[in-house]
Amino acid sequence: MELDVNGQMRTFDAQPEMPLLWVLRDLLRMTGTKFGCGMALCGACTVHVDGQPVRSCITRVSTLAGKKVTTIEAMAEDSIGKRVQAAWLELGVPQCGYCQAGQIMSATSLIRQNPRPQDADIDKAMSGNICRCGTYPRIRAAIKRAADNAGSAG
Amino acid sequence: MNSMDDSDVQVINVSRRAFLGAISAVGLVLVVGCSRRDTASADPPKYGADSMPHGWVDNPLAFVAIAADGTVTVVCHRSEMGQGVRTSLPMVVADELEADWRRVQVQQAPGDEQRFGNQDTDGSRSVRHFFAPMRRCGAAARTMLEQAAAAHWGVPSGEVTAVNHEVVHGPTNRRIGYGELAVAASHLKVPAGDTLRLKAPSQFRYIGKGEVRLVDGPDIVAGRGMYGIDTVLDDMLFAVVARPPVYGGKVGSYDAAAALKVPGVVKVVEIPGTPPPSEFQPLGGVAVIARNTWAAIQGRQALKITWQDGPNVVYDSKAYRATLEQAARTPGEVVRNQGDVPAAMARAARRIEAEYYIPHMAQTPMEPPAATARIVDGLCVIWTATQAPQATRDRVSKRLAMPSENVTVNVTLLGGGFGRKSKPDYVVEAALLSREMKGVPVKVTWTREDDVQHGYYHTVSVEHLEAGLDAAGKPVAWLHRSVAPSIRSIFGPDPRHEAPFERGMGLVNVPFGIANLRVENPAAEAHTRIGWYRSVSNIPHAFAIQSFVAELAAAAGRDPKDYLLELIGPAQRVDPRTMGDSWNYTESPERYPFDTGRLRRVIETVSREAGWGRKLPPGQGLGIAAHYSFVTYVAAVVQVAVSGKGELTIPRIDVALDCGPQVNPERVRTQIEGACVMGVSNALASEITFKAGRVEQSNFNDYQVARIDAAPREIRVHLIASDFDVPLGGVGEPGVPPIAPALCNAIFAATGKRIRQLPIRDQLAAHGSQPAANG
Ligand code: FES
Ligand code: FES
């Protein structure tokens, strides 16, 4: 099987119904994408498929032929993603950090679609991402910070 | 993450090998011999870090390495689970060492308490217990560098000073870098702790400033942070385990034929269980070992297992609640008694009674339990996210019948802990499965369902309170009966009563000046594994007491904040033993009395900062609660808005915290913010229930925790400034207990509806909304 992950064609042996999450983590050994629930309930496994946020734990790998998968490992090369990462560090968002890959993936696609997200937009886009450490207030602030920076940088 | 490049590290005691490896070769005996308190002289009671297994170590040979290029490596021996300890403790060492933080690396210690001192990352005590030893550790290393520089120049050591990663000779202004001094310093004797010159707080570079960024931040945001679940080894196998659905149950029979047909499944094997009390040993069950986690999960689904449930099949949360209530309405073991409560109740102008219910909860750290084990040549190596590295090592070595020195526990980042990862049952599973596979590395992953259904749950309790009020509405009698299964039930025969450490979490040590006060603890039997959950028994005790005080204030027609302050009375330092608390979070009752003045101050601060008494729109209210736990004083004001349909939002929470001096104020703030969110989860949504001995919830669909839309929109943390000569308090846990009662008190202010049962879930919808007077 072949898959475009972060701009590289990767080859592996997998059952067609294997979720992308386990292809990434166990077969390709890219562990930045996290397992949190396996049922699209927590957002820890969020990746981008053709730029859209998806929950990789319920996305069968067989549905991804010809599509581009982008993971947290490539966010530093994404113009918005890297601003999100920088805002996360500036505002000291992470606690344990386990959910943050998924949070950053969701936040990046939110800002891409909506360069000036308001609180309600943030609630809507981010409520699928659980943070058990409770970093939500800082996530909210960091999204606004990253959006400002993305906007002012044109 | 744990490995270091061998080539360029110059350990302060001469070795070119990787730092931690080198120490076991040369430094161990010295480290243990010269640093730890003499455990033989057991006469005076031990408190704080001295009272913990393996105490503390402050020897720089165990914690500091300096490479020829000047890179300083500081070992962190406590587990990082979001509290920032990998930043805060090394920062303390670096400060006393006069190291430039930009040239400091942090390395995680493996489980080895002989070498590093106690590693149990729980009880909100990492910084509290290791601030002083880590200061001495940094100061000792700094002194050795100064001595080496003085010898190098042939000048008296009094003429040299370490400043920002170099030693300066004042009279000549000569300078020499730490990297150049490392070898010479490594030949020197470690100075005795009592000869060290510690910095004055005014000289701190990093301590107390909150300007140092998280050491793991860049890795975390790039997806490079390595957690227990992320361990990757060549040829590793992946396992999940089907565990008995009832605590104490076991496998009757199983059929693995279909599971073995799942592509990728390698083997199916039974893990023997541990009958209750099963402590930290695995529950047993049937493991499916596969070439990837997905195949293992599919294989497990294909298993056919008949379980023998055992006696706990009777456990039913509804029925059990009735049992607890009955116990709470009947006199029980007296755990504190002063004055004559029955007589005072009989004389009281009014009697108020209320009962509160706080359910089981599961910690559900976002990283579920996971561990990898490999066994080669009689040596077992573990990689895992654990709060208890030494306990993990001990349990694995015992179960594998291996000497403990043959077991290495590498500690990864923890994707949250909250008490769950203090219990290494999942690590023992991995070790057993690796042995089963002839030592091949096996990673055991708990799915979220496993985590929710086979946990060590926060206890369930009924708290029954009665008060007698005089004509002015002041309490003259107080009776509290707390009924809850004890954590001790996992360690031995079920004691059926709360342990001193559970009672000391706000049950007996109520700081109220009430002449007639009685606390009872009727019996309760455990039917599942009870375990620590962030803040532990403070959660039910604070919820009940702080709700009840607000109920009394309402009955007396008084402002709840004023009433609470009056109940606490004038500032005084109370010996906790006089309140029936012999535990005191393991701290000395003299150094850590219950200081009601500090409790008053957080209440006064938070009410001022939150604008207590301010006008709010209809349907909104403010609630207040205060609680002392982990030797720290916290008060919270929660603002709620309840819509006409009973939908609740939390515009703002203010918290005032007095934990003594704050070593890393930035991380103190984040811990309190997190505690607010967890307190909101506890209050609004989280509940584990049992039916036929089985947990009824399974994942985040039915075990709910707060999401961003339900979280407080704004959290303001007000830290009480404190001198560094005040003993440190805990930070990770004490923020949680006041949140739920403050929230429910706010709901009362907003709607007139009193919540006595958690979680709130749809209790407000049932009520509808009749906005009452403003909070
Ligand atoms: S693991 Fe995919 S949403 Fe939770
Ligand atoms: S930072 Fe720990 S779960 Fe979000």
XYZ file of C-alpha atoms in Angstrom, chain B residues 28-38 50 54-63 114-115 133 136-137 190-193:
31
model
C 26.770 5.115 43.791
C 28.185 4.150 47.145
C 29.493 7.609 47.747
C 26.209 9.165 46.807
C 24.208 7.029 49.138
C 26.708 7.188 51.936
C 27.173 10.894 52.153
C 23.822 12.348 51.385
C 20.943 10.506 52.868
C 19.863 10.883 56.422
C 20.907 8.040 58.650
C 12.724 12.464 55.269
C 14.539 6.497 50.308
C 14.209 10.101 51.429
C 16.159 12.631 49.420
C 19.553 12.880 47.772
C 21.320 16.182 47.208
C 24.605 14.956 45.833
C 25.671 16.624 42.583
C 27.301 13.383 41.482
C 23.815 11.986 41.101
C 22.286 14.984 39.412
C 18.876 4.569 46.180
C 20.591 6.906 43.811
C 17.969 19.253 48.233
C 22.147 22.218 47.883
C 22.945 20.025 44.906
C 31.699 16.971 47.327
C 31.367 19.596 50.054
C 29.204 18.740 53.017
C 25.685 20.086 52.882
